[in-house]
Each structure stands twice: as C-alpha cells, then as structure tokens.
Tab-separated table of C-alpha atoms and ligand atoms in Angstrom:
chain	number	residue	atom	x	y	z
F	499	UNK	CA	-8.038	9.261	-39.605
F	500	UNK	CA	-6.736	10.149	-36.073
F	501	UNK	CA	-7.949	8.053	-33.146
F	502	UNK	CA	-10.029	10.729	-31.912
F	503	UNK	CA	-11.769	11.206	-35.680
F	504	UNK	CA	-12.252	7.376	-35.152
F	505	UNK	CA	-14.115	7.105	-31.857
F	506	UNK	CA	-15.562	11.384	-31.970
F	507	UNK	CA	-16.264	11.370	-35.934
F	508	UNK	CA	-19.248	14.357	-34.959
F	509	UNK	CA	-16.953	16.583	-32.911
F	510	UNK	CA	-14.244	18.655	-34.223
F	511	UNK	CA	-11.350	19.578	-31.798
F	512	UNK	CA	-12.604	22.745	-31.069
F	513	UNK	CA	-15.771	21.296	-29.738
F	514	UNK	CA	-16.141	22.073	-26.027
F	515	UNK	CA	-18.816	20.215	-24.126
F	516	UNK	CA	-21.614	22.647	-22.514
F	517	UNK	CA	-23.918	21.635	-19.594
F	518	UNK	CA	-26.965	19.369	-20.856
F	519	UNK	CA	-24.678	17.555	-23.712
F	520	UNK	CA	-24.862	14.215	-23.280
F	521	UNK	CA	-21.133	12.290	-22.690
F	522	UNK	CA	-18.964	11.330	-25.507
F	523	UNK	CA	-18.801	7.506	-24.660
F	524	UNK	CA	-15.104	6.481	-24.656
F	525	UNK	CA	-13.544	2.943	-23.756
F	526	UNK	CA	-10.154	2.805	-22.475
F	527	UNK	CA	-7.421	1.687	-19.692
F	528	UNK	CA	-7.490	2.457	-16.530
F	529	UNK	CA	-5.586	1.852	-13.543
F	530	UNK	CA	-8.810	-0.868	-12.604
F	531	UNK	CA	-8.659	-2.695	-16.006
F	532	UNK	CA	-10.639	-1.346	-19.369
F	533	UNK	CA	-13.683	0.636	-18.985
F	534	UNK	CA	-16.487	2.140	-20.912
F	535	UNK	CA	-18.360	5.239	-19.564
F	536	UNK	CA	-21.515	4.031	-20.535
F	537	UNK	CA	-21.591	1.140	-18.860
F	538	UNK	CA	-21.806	3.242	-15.784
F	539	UNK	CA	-24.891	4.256	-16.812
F	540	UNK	CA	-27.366	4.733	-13.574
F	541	UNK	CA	-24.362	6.037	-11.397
F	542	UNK	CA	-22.910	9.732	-11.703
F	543	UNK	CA	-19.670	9.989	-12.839
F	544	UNK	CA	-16.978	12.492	-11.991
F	545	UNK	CA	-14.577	12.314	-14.415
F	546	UNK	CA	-11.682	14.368	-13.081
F	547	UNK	CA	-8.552	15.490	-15.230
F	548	UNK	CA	-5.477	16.648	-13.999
F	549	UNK	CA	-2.326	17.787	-15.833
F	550	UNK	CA	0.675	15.118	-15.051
F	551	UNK	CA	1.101	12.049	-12.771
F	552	UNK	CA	3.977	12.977	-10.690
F	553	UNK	CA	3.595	16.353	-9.725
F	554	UNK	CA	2.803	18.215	-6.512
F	555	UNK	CA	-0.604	19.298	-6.750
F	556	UNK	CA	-2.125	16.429	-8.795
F	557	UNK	CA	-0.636	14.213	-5.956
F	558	UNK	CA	-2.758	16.389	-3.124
F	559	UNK	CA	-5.896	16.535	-5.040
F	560	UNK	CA	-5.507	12.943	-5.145
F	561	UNK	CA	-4.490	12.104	-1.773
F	562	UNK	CA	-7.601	14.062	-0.579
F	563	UNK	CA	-10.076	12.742	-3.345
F	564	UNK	CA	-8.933	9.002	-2.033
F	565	UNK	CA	-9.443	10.211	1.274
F	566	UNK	CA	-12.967	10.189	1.121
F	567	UNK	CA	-13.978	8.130	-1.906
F	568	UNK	CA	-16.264	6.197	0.284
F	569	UNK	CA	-18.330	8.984	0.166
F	570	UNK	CA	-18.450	9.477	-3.204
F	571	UNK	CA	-19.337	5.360	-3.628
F	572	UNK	CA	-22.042	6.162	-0.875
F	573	UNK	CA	-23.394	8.828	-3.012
F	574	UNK	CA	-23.830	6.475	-5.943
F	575	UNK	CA	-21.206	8.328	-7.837
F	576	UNK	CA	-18.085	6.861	-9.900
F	577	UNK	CA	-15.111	9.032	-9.731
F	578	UNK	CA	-12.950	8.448	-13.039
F	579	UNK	CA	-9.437	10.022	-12.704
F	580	UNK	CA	-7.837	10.647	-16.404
F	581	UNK	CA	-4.551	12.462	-17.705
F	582	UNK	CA	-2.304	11.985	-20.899
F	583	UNK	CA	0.007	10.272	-19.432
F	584	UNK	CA	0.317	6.487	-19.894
F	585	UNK	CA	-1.088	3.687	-17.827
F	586	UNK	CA	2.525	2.621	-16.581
F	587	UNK	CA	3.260	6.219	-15.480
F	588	UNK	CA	-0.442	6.060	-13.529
F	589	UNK	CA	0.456	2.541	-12.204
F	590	UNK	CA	3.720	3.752	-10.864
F	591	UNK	CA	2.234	6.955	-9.863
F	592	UNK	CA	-0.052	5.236	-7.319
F	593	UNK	CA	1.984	3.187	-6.217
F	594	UNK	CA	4.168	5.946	-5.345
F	595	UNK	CA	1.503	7.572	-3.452
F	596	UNK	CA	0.954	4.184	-1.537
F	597	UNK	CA	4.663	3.627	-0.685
F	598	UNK	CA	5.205	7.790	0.119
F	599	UNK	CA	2.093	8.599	2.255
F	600	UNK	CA	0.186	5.109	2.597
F	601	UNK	CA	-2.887	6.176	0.644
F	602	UNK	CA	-4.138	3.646	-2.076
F	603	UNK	CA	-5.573	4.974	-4.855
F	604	UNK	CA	-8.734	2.853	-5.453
F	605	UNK	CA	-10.735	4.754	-8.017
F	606	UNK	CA	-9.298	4.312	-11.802
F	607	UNK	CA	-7.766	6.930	-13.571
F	608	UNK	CA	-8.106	6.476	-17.632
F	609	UNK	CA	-5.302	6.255	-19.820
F	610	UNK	CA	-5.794	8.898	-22.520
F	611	UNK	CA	-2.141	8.906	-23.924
F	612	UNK	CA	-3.765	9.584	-27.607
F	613	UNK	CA	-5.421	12.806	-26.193
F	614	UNK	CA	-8.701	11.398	-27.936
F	615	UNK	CA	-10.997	11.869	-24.730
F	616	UNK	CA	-9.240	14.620	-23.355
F	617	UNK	CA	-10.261	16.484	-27.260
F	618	UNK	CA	-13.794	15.473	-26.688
F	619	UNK	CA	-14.037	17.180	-23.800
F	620	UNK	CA	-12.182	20.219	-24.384
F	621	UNK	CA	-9.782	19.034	-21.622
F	622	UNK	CA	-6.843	20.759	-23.352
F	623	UNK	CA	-5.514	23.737	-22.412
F	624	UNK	CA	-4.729	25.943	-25.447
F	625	UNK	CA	-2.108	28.393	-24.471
F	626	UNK	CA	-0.372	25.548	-22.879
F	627	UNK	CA	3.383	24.629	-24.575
F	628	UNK	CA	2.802	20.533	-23.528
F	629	UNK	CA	-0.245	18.506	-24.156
F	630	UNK	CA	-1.180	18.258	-20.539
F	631	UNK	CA	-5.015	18.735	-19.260
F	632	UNK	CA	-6.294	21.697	-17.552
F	633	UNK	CA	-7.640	20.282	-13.730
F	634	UNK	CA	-11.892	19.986	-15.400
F	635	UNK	CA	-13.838	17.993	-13.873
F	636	UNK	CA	-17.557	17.060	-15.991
F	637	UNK	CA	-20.130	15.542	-13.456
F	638	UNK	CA	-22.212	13.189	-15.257
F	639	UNK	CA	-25.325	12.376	-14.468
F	640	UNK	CA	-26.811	8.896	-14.426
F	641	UNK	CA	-28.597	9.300	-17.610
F	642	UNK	CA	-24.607	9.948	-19.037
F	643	UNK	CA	-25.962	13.875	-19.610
F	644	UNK	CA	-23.173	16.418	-18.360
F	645	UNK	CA	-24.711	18.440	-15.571
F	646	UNK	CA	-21.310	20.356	-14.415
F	647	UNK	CA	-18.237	21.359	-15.848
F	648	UNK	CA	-14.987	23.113	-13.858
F	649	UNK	CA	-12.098	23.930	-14.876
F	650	UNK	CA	-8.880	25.281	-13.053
F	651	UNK	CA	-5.564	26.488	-13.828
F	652	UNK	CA	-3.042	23.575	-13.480
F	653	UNK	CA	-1.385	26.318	-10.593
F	654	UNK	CA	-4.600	25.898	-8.194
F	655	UNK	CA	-5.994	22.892	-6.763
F	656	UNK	CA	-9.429	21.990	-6.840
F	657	UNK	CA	-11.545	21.542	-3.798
F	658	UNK	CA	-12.657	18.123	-2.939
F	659	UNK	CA	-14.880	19.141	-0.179
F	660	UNK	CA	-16.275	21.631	-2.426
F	661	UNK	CA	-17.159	18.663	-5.481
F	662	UNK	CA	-18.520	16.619	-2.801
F	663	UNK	CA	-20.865	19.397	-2.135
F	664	UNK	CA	-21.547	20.282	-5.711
F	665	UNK	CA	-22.569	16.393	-6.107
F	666	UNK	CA	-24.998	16.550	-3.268
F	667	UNK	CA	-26.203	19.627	-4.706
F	668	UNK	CA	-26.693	18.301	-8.532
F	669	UNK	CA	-29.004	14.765	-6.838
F	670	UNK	CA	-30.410	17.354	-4.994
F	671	UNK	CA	-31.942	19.417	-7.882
F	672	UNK	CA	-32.088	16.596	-10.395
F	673	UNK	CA	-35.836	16.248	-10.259
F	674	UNK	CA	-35.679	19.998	-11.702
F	675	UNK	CA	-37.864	21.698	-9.291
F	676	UNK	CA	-35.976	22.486	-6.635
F	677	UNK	CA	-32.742	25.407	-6.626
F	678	UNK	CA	-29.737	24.944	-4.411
F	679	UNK	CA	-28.955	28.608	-2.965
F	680	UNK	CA	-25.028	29.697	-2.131
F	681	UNK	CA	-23.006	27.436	-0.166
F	682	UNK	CA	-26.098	24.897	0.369
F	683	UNK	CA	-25.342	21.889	2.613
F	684	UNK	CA	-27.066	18.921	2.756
F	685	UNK	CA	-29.783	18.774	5.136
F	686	UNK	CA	-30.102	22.691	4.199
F	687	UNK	CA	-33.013	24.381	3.059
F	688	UNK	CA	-33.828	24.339	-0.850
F	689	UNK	CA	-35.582	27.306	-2.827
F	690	UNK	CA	-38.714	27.668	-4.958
F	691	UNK	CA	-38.411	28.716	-8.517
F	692	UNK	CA	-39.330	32.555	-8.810
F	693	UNK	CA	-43.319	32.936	-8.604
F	694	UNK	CA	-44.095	33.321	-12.134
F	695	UNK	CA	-47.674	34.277	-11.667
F	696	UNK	CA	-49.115	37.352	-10.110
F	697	UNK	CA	-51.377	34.752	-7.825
F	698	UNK	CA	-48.036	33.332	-7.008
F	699	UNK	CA	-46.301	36.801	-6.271
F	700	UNK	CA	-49.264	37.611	-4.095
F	701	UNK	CA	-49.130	34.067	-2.139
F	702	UNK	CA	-45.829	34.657	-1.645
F	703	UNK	CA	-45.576	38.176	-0.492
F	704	UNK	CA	-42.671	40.625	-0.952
F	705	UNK	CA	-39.856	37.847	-0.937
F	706	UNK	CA	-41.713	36.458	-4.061
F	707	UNK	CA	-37.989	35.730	-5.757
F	708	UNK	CA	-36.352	34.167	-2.934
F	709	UNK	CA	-38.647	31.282	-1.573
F	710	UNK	CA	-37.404	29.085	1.073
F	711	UNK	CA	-39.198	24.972	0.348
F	712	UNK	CA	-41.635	24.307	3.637
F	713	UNK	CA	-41.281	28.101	4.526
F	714	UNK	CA	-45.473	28.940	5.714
F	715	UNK	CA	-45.138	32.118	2.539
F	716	UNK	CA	-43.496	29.900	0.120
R	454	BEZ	C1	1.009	20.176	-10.266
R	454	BEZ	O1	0.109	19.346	-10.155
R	454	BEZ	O2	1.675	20.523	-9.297
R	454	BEZ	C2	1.268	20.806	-11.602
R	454	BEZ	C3	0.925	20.135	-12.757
R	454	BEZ	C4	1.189	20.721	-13.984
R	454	BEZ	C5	1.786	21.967	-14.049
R	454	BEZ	C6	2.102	22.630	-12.882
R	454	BEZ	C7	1.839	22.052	-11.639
C-alpha cells in the first residue's frame, strides 16, 4: 500500500476535489512543526500549492502572501503553504527569502515529499514531466468543507490581493443568502437571489434578476 492508499484509502488518484467536498484530513510537517488540518477546524484555511521552493515566481507569490498575512490572521483564516519538496529545502527556502529580501515567512508550508496530499487534492499537474504542483489554492471553510478551488499554470502567478478578496467574499456569502457580484469589495453592496416568484418579480420590478441588498425595489 502506498502512503497515499494509507491515509486516502476512498480516493483514487484520479480523484479531483469539487466545491462542497469536505477536506481530506492530512497530518504532516511543516515549516511551524507537525500539523493536522482538522484541528483547524473553526478557522478557514487556504491551503496554497506552488510548484518548487527556489524558484522565481513561487518566491514572489510568497513574498507578497507574507506581506500581508496579518490580514489573513485578522480574517480568521489559516494560510497553509505546501509543495513536494522536502521540509529542509522549505526551511532553507525561507530562510533564503529572510536573508535575500528581509521577509520572514511566518505561515507553514507542509511537507508533502510523498505526493500523498498533493494526490488528494488533484494538486498534480498531468502533462507535467516532474512531480511538481500546479499553483491551486482550495479555501476551506471552517466547517473543513472546500468552498473554492484555483488553479494556475506554474508560468503565471497568482494574485494575492485577488485571494484576499475572494476570502472576504466566501465569509461574506457563507450564510447562503447573499451573492457577491463582479469585483465585489468589502463594504460593497451584496445581491438578492433571483425573485423566484411572480409576487417577487412584481415587488421587484423590471431588474427582478439583479437585486441590489437594502436597495427600496429589492
Ligand atoms: C516559478 O515559480 O518561477 C516556476 C516554478 C515551476 C516551473 C516554472 C516556474
């Protein structure tokens, strides 16, 4: 039995994780000593792969990620770095950043040398010639269900500013009856779910599909 039959005997590794799965639990390394997602239950997670330690832009997702993980702690939100590399190599890696551009790392970043996790999640990029993870990033929510899933080419850096906003906009919506609209902020107006009822559609006049929260029609 491989480690990842071991600790995912349900999933084979073809399984990719879809919105509203709950979290395959792992325990492993990290960077801040061992760790089991589900003892962050009650916090979001975002568990954030990228493809090597060492390389250019891993290290600038990174340096911007560390940047502002304050905000991410403010928004009650974990963020979980993770690669195949080994825990040296992510040791040495931070440190690196911290002697090169004087940014400490402070958030761990998971050890998944056996590839077991990275499986799980379907973090592997198949028409790739190494082992490395495509740059996915699963939000978590604090009940451990996934509520987001990205995924870039190892070629394009993700946008931090951009997850920040996605988190605010998942804790926004979590109640489930609220919608964030295109580019919502926080401190932005929410919508309505479509009227559903002609009473509704009348109440709500010709805009009946796009209802603005606290607008008088809505
Ligand atoms: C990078 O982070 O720069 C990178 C990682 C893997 C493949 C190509 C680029």
């Amino acid at each position: 039995m491989t480690g990842f039959d071991a600790q995912f005997p349900d999933l084979d590794s073809h399984y990719v994780l879809k919105i509203g799965d709950e979290a395959p639990d792992f325990s492993a390394r990290t960077t801040r000593g061992p760790l089991t997602l589900s003892d962050l239950r009650g916090k979001w997670v975002m568990l954030f792969a990228h493809p090597a330690d060492f390389t250019p832009v891993c290290t600038s997702e990174f340096l911007s990620l560390s940047r502002v993980a304050d905000q991410f702690e403010m928004m009650n939100c974990v963020l979980l770095g993770l690669s195949v590399d080994s825990l040296p190599a992510h040791i040495a890696w931070v440190e690196a950043i911290y002697r090169e551009f004087g940014i400490r790392v402070t958030f761990p970043i998971v050890e998944d040398a056996s590839m077991a996790i990275a499986r799980a999640y379907g973090m592997l990029d198949p028409l790739a010639e190494n082992t490395a993870t495509v740059r996915a990033v699963h939000v978590i929510d604090p009940a451990g269900v996934i509520r987001a899933v990205v995924s870039y080419p190892s070629s394009v850096g993700r946008s931090v500013a951009e997850l920040l906003r996605l988190l605010a906009a998942l804790q926004a919506v979590a109640e489930g009856n609220m919608l964030a609209p295109e580019g919502w902020a926080p401190g932005e107006g929410l919508l309505l779910p479509a009227a559903e009822t002609e009473s509704e559609v009348v109440a709500s006049g010709p805009a009946w599909f796009h209802r603005v929260a606290g607008d008088a029609a809505s």
